[in-house]
Amino acid sequence: MTPLETLRSRHLWPDQKPTAPAGFEPVWIDGDSVSTIQNVAKPDTKVVLELGSWKGLSALLMLKMWPGCQVICVDTWLGSEEHRHDPKLAADISTLYETFLVNCWDFRDFVTPIRTDTVNGMREVFECGVQPDLVYIDAAHDKTSVIQDAVLAATFFPKAVIVGDDWSWESVREGLRHILEAHDWGYGFNINTWWFGKNAR
Ligand SMILES: C[S@@+](CC[C@H](N)C(=O)[O-])C[C@H]1O[C@@H](n2cnc3c(N)ncnc32)[C@H](O)[C@@H]1O
């Protein structure tokens, strides 16, 4: 088995499609983010590691960008802090994982859901020997989590292009500034999408 097949065998899809409601609301990723990701990524991207998947929209958009690629989705599917405190999203969170599965069902051969936190998820992907071409970071947006996710991604996956969402959040910018003070790495941003790394421009 290849490292990816081993990983997939540990995170199997259910036999039956869940009955949770389909849909993507609220939608955060937009056309600008999609074209920025495509511009900074390698054209032959084959394996994407996504940290923070919600209902699967960004994962599906990346599958559209690189048909046939594999997207590994790491999420607790418990929502981020800001979602858990939003009464409008509380009902969504109780069926979040099942909705993700329903939305991605037709692409289940290309999507590996890993239902855990970002640190454990990244460690498992790394220990399995899978090296993604791209890591897309869109999980918790507090400064500490941003630092933790971005540094760990760069450490475990040094050849991957690392991009993330929500440059508009002060806490996200602070986290990235903190990393860049300690490392002579390049970075950039376009509207709400950021990227950084040893070889980034
Ligand atoms: C903004 S949403 C992701 C949106 C998705 N990328 C999209 O554009 O469709 C953030 C997601 O990160 C997940 N999340 C937050 N903190 C996490 C953590 N520490 N580990 C794993 N997942 C986390 C939440 O459950 C939520 O689904």
mmCIF file of C-alpha atoms and ligand atoms in Angstrom:
data_model
loop_
_atom_site.group_PDB
_atom_site.id
_atom_site.type_symbol
_atom_site.label_atom_id
_atom_site.label_comp_id
_atom_site.label_asym_id
_atom_site.label_seq_id
_atom_site.Cartn_x
_atom_site.Cartn_y
_atom_site.Cartn_z
ATOM 1 C CA MET A 1 0.000 0.000 0.000
ATOM 2 C CA THR A 2 1.164 3.549 -0.670
ATOM 3 C CA PRO A 3 1.320 5.943 2.305
ATOM 4 C CA LEU A 4 -1.886 7.592 1.095
ATOM 5 C CA GLU A 5 -3.683 4.255 0.766
ATOM 6 C CA THR A 6 -2.608 3.401 4.326
ATOM 7 C CA LEU A 7 -3.959 6.725 5.555
ATOM 8 C CA ARG A 8 -7.234 6.241 3.669
ATOM 9 C CA SER A 9 -7.641 2.725 5.077
ATOM 10 C CA ARG A 10 -7.624 4.235 8.581
ATOM 11 C CA HIS A 11 -10.314 6.798 7.773
ATOM 12 C CA LEU A 12 -12.979 4.941 5.879
ATOM 13 C CA TRP A 13 -16.194 6.443 4.617
ATOM 14 C CA PRO A 14 -19.440 4.967 5.918
ATOM 15 C CA ASP A 15 -21.132 2.390 3.676
ATOM 16 C CA GLN A 16 -24.300 4.461 3.455
ATOM 17 C CA LYS A 17 -24.643 8.136 2.641
ATOM 18 C CA PRO A 18 -25.770 9.920 5.827
ATOM 19 C CA THR A 19 -29.186 11.559 5.881
ATOM 20 C CA ALA A 20 -27.980 14.967 7.109
ATOM 21 C CA PRO A 21 -29.004 18.057 5.129
ATOM 22 C CA ALA A 22 -26.735 19.001 2.213
ATOM 23 C CA GLY A 23 -25.548 22.602 1.652
ATOM 24 C CA PHE A 24 -22.580 24.809 2.372
ATOM 25 C CA GLU A 25 -23.844 27.815 4.345
ATOM 26 C CA PRO A 26 -22.286 30.015 5.526
ATOM 27 C CA VAL A 27 -19.863 30.269 2.627
ATOM 28 C CA TRP A 28 -16.492 31.836 3.436
ATOM 29 C CA ILE A 29 -14.252 30.968 0.509
ATOM 30 C CA ASP A 30 -14.724 33.190 -2.561
ATOM 31 C CA GLY A 31 -13.515 33.476 -6.147
ATOM 32 C CA ASP A 32 -10.525 35.658 -5.198
ATOM 33 C CA SER A 33 -9.319 33.045 -2.714
ATOM 34 C CA VAL A 34 -9.725 30.292 -5.288
ATOM 35 C CA SER A 35 -7.656 32.113 -7.926
ATOM 36 C CA THR A 36 -4.984 33.076 -5.367
ATOM 37 C CA ILE A 37 -4.628 29.465 -4.246
ATOM 38 C CA GLN A 38 -4.355 28.378 -7.867
ATOM 39 C CA ASN A 39 -1.698 31.034 -8.571
ATOM 40 C CA VAL A 40 0.581 30.102 -5.676
ATOM 41 C CA ALA A 41 0.140 26.314 -5.934
ATOM 42 C CA LYS A 42 2.188 23.982 -8.102
ATOM 43 C CA PRO A 43 0.294 23.383 -11.363
ATOM 44 C CA ASP A 44 0.591 19.605 -10.909
ATOM 45 C CA THR A 45 -0.774 19.549 -7.371
ATOM 46 C CA LYS A 46 -1.778 15.977 -6.574
ATOM 47 C CA VAL A 47 -2.208 15.872 -2.796
ATOM 48 C CA VAL A 48 -3.753 18.639 -0.711
ATOM 49 C CA LEU A 49 -3.893 18.700 3.080
ATOM 50 C CA GLU A 50 -6.743 20.906 4.257
ATOM 51 C CA LEU A 51 -6.901 22.026 7.882
ATOM 52 C CA GLY A 52 -10.472 23.143 8.515
ATOM 53 C CA SER A 53 -13.071 21.828 6.083
ATOM 54 C CA TRP A 54 -16.486 22.772 7.550
ATOM 55 C CA LYS A 55 -19.059 21.467 5.004
ATOM 56 C CA GLY A 56 -16.549 20.629 2.300
ATOM 57 C CA LEU A 57 -16.815 23.595 -0.055
ATOM 58 C CA SER A 58 -13.127 24.554 -0.165
ATOM 59 C CA ALA A 59 -12.149 20.876 -0.541
ATOM 60 C CA LEU A 60 -14.510 20.486 -3.492
ATOM 61 C CA LEU A 61 -13.213 23.685 -5.091
ATOM 62 C CA MET A 62 -9.680 22.328 -4.903
ATOM 63 C CA LEU A 63 -10.816 19.055 -6.452
ATOM 64 C CA LYS A 64 -12.200 21.145 -9.286
ATOM 65 C CA MET A 65 -8.893 23.020 -9.641
ATOM 66 C CA TRP A 66 -6.856 19.813 -9.882
ATOM 67 C CA PRO A 67 -9.134 17.030 -11.155
ATOM 68 C CA GLY A 68 -8.024 13.673 -9.806
ATOM 69 C CA CYS A 69 -6.074 15.129 -6.893
ATOM 70 C CA GLN A 70 -6.505 13.780 -3.368
ATOM 71 C CA VAL A 71 -7.692 16.080 -0.594
ATOM 72 C CA ILE A 72 -7.025 15.071 3.014
ATOM 73 C CA CYS A 73 -9.461 16.966 5.237
ATOM 74 C CA VAL A 74 -8.535 17.412 8.905
ATOM 75 C CA ASP A 75 -11.289 18.847 11.076
ATOM 76 C CA THR A 76 -12.851 18.123 14.434
ATOM 77 C CA TRP A 77 -16.167 18.977 12.791
ATOM 78 C CA LEU A 78 -17.059 20.637 16.084
ATOM 79 C CA GLY A 79 -16.878 24.149 14.643
ATOM 80 C CA SER A 80 -14.447 26.907 15.612
ATOM 81 C CA GLU A 81 -14.954 28.962 18.744
ATOM 82 C CA GLU A 82 -16.722 31.744 16.828
ATOM 83 C CA HIS A 83 -19.131 29.218 15.307
ATOM 84 C CA ARG A 84 -19.954 27.551 18.600
ATOM 85 C CA HIS A 85 -20.964 30.919 20.027
ATOM 86 C CA ASP A 86 -23.221 31.756 17.106
ATOM 87 C CA PRO A 87 -26.781 30.610 17.849
ATOM 88 C CA LYS A 88 -27.532 30.507 14.100
ATOM 89 C CA LEU A 89 -24.833 27.860 13.580
ATOM 90 C CA ALA A 90 -25.501 25.674 16.616
ATOM 91 C CA ALA A 91 -27.929 23.394 14.752
ATOM 92 C CA ASP A 92 -25.502 23.065 11.826
ATOM 93 C CA ILE A 93 -22.710 21.967 14.135
ATOM 94 C CA SER A 94 -24.647 19.009 15.504
ATOM 95 C CA THR A 95 -24.721 17.473 11.990
ATOM 96 C CA LEU A 96 -21.596 19.148 10.588
ATOM 97 C CA TYR A 97 -19.579 16.008 9.927
ATOM 98 C CA GLU A 98 -22.511 14.206 8.305
ATOM 99 C CA THR A 99 -23.239 17.245 6.112
ATOM 100 C CA PHE A 100 -19.587 17.256 5.039
ATOM 101 C CA LEU A 101 -19.897 13.581 4.075
ATOM 102 C CA VAL A 102 -23.127 14.207 2.157
ATOM 103 C CA ASN A 103 -21.646 17.167 0.254
ATOM 104 C CA CYS A 104 -18.453 15.275 -0.664
ATOM 105 C CA TRP A 105 -20.107 11.889 -1.204
ATOM 106 C CA ASP A 106 -19.644 11.766 -4.990
ATOM 107 C CA PHE A 107 -15.929 12.532 -4.503
ATOM 108 C CA ARG A 108 -15.294 10.068 -1.688
ATOM 109 C CA ASP A 109 -12.589 8.296 -3.691
ATOM 110 C CA PHE A 110 -10.645 11.559 -3.633
ATOM 111 C CA VAL A 111 -11.383 12.874 -0.124
ATOM 112 C CA THR A 112 -9.984 11.491 3.146
ATOM 113 C CA PRO A 113 -11.737 12.874 6.222
ATOM 114 C CA ILE A 114 -9.605 12.800 9.375
ATOM 115 C CA ARG A 115 -11.790 13.705 12.302
ATOM 116 C CA THR A 116 -9.389 15.136 14.818
ATOM 117 C CA ASP A 117 -7.619 18.370 15.739
ATOM 118 C CA THR A 118 -5.065 19.893 13.397
ATOM 119 C CA VAL A 119 -2.007 18.882 15.452
ATOM 120 C CA ASN A 120 -2.934 15.205 15.687
ATOM 121 C CA GLY A 121 -4.132 15.197 12.087
ATOM 122 C CA MET A 122 -0.894 16.664 10.734
ATOM 123 C CA ARG A 123 1.152 14.273 12.862
ATOM 124 C CA GLU A 124 -0.749 11.276 11.520
ATOM 125 C CA VAL A 125 -0.368 12.392 7.902
ATOM 126 C CA PHE A 126 3.365 12.951 8.460
ATOM 127 C CA GLU A 127 3.905 9.660 10.302
ATOM 128 C CA CYS A 128 2.092 7.817 7.518
ATOM 129 C CA GLY A 129 4.680 9.180 5.098
ATOM 130 C CA VAL A 130 2.287 11.331 3.076
ATOM 131 C CA GLN A 131 3.853 14.577 1.832
ATOM 132 C CA PRO A 132 1.205 16.934 0.425
ATOM 133 C CA ASP A 133 1.951 19.401 -2.380
ATOM 134 C CA LEU A 134 -0.224 22.028 -0.733
ATOM 135 C CA VAL A 135 -1.386 22.682 2.831
ATOM 136 C CA TYR A 136 -4.460 24.904 3.095
ATOM 137 C CA ILE A 137 -4.914 26.339 6.602
ATOM 138 C CA ASP A 138 -8.410 27.449 7.582
ATOM 139 C CA ALA A 139 -9.024 26.050 11.075
ATOM 140 C CA ALA A 140 -8.862 28.013 14.351
ATOM 141 C CA HIS A 141 -7.989 31.688 13.793
ATOM 142 C CA ASP A 142 -6.617 32.717 17.201
ATOM 143 C CA LYS A 143 -2.959 33.749 17.145
ATOM 144 C CA THR A 144 -1.679 30.708 19.065
ATOM 145 C CA SER A 145 -3.457 28.238 16.806
ATOM 146 C CA VAL A 146 -2.313 30.037 13.650
ATOM 147 C CA ILE A 147 1.308 29.879 14.817
ATOM 148 C CA GLN A 148 0.976 26.237 15.821
ATOM 149 C CA ASP A 149 -0.698 25.127 12.577
ATOM 150 C CA ALA A 150 1.594 27.093 10.268
ATOM 151 C CA VAL A 151 4.866 26.123 12.009
ATOM 152 C CA LEU A 152 3.903 22.466 12.239
ATOM 153 C CA ALA A 153 2.840 22.403 8.579
ATOM 154 C CA ALA A 154 6.185 23.934 7.517
ATOM 155 C CA THR A 155 8.095 21.492 9.757
ATOM 156 C CA PHE A 156 6.326 18.292 8.714
ATOM 157 C CA PHE A 157 5.827 19.233 5.067
ATOM 158 C CA PRO A 158 8.830 21.349 4.027
ATOM 159 C CA LYS A 159 8.215 20.985 0.284
ATOM 160 C CA ALA A 160 4.532 21.905 0.419
ATOM 161 C CA VAL A 161 3.166 25.286 -0.586
ATOM 162 C CA ILE A 162 1.434 26.642 2.530
ATOM 163 C CA VAL A 163 -1.584 28.881 2.039
ATOM 164 C CA GLY A 164 -4.281 30.026 4.409
ATOM 165 C CA ASP A 165 -7.492 31.932 4.736
ATOM 166 C CA ASP A 166 -8.569 35.027 6.656
ATOM 167 C CA TRP A 167 -5.696 37.475 6.303
ATOM 168 C CA SER A 168 -8.389 40.015 7.259
ATOM 169 C CA TRP A 169 -8.273 38.691 10.848
ATOM 170 C CA GLU A 170 -5.841 40.634 13.035
ATOM 171 C CA SER A 171 -5.088 37.452 15.010
ATOM 172 C CA VAL A 172 -4.111 35.624 11.811
ATOM 173 C CA ARG A 173 -1.780 38.449 10.727
ATOM 174 C CA GLU A 174 -0.255 38.606 14.229
ATOM 175 C CA GLY A 175 0.395 34.861 14.198
ATOM 176 C CA LEU A 176 2.123 35.020 10.825
ATOM 177 C CA ARG A 177 4.158 38.096 11.807
ATOM 178 C CA HIS A 178 5.344 36.212 14.880
ATOM 179 C CA ILE A 179 6.570 33.317 12.722
ATOM 180 C CA LEU A 180 8.253 35.592 10.193
ATOM 181 C CA GLU A 181 10.182 37.392 12.956
ATOM 182 C CA ALA A 182 11.797 34.072 13.847
ATOM 183 C CA HIS A 183 12.312 32.677 10.334
ATOM 184 C CA ASP A 184 13.777 34.175 7.224
ATOM 185 C CA TRP A 185 10.858 32.968 5.127
ATOM 186 C CA GLY A 186 8.986 34.651 2.328
ATOM 187 C CA TYR A 187 5.299 35.445 2.475
ATOM 188 C CA GLY A 188 2.566 37.172 0.569
ATOM 189 C CA PHE A 189 -1.140 37.850 0.623
ATOM 190 C CA ASN A 190 -3.920 38.729 -1.759
ATOM 191 C CA ILE A 191 -7.137 40.097 -0.294
ATOM 192 C CA ASN A 192 -8.026 37.405 2.257
ATOM 193 C CA THR A 193 -5.585 34.646 1.310
ATOM 194 C CA TRP A 194 -1.997 34.406 2.600
ATOM 195 C CA TRP A 195 0.953 32.144 1.896
ATOM 196 C CA PHE A 196 4.410 31.716 3.359
ATOM 197 C CA GLY A 197 7.390 29.409 3.469
ATOM 198 C CA LYS A 198 11.110 28.957 2.924
ATOM 199 C CA ASN A 199 10.728 29.312 -0.837
ATOM 200 C CA ALA A 200 7.693 31.572 -0.927
ATOM 201 C CA ARG A 201 7.765 34.882 -2.772
HETATM 202 C C1 LIG B 1 -13.889 28.523 8.644
HETATM 203 S S1 LIG B 1 -14.268 26.839 8.808
HETATM 204 C C2 LIG B 1 -13.505 26.110 7.383
HETATM 205 C C3 LIG B 1 -14.177 26.519 6.102
HETATM 206 C C4 LIG B 1 -13.765 25.706 4.891
HETATM 207 N N1 LIG B 1 -12.333 25.741 4.670
HETATM 208 C C5 LIG B 1 -14.458 26.256 3.654
HETATM 209 O O1 LIG B 1 -14.006 27.283 3.125
HETATM 210 O O2 LIG B 1 -15.453 25.643 3.208
HETATM 211 C C6 LIG B 1 -13.177 26.318 10.093
HETATM 212 C C7 LIG B 1 -13.222 24.833 10.414
HETATM 213 O O3 LIG B 1 -12.104 24.542 11.250
HETATM 214 C C8 LIG B 1 -12.468 23.556 12.190
HETATM 215 N N2 LIG B 1 -11.536 23.687 13.322
HETATM 216 C C9 LIG B 1 -11.376 24.737 14.160
HETATM 217 N N3 LIG B 1 -10.402 24.519 15.038
HETATM 218 C C10 LIG B 1 -9.895 23.300 14.747
HETATM 219 C C11 LIG B 1 -8.833 22.511 15.282
HETATM 220 N N4 LIG B 1 -8.077 22.939 16.297
HETATM 221 N N5 LIG B 1 -8.585 21.308 14.745
HETATM 222 C C12 LIG B 1 -9.337 20.854 13.687
HETATM 223 N N6 LIG B 1 -10.339 21.557 13.140
HETATM 224 C C13 LIG B 1 -10.614 22.763 13.649
HETATM 225 C C14 LIG B 1 -13.918 23.843 12.518
HETATM 226 O O4 LIG B 1 -14.570 22.683 12.967
HETATM 227 C C15 LIG B 1 -14.446 24.369 11.180
HETATM 228 O O5 LIG B 1 -15.093 23.343 10.460
#
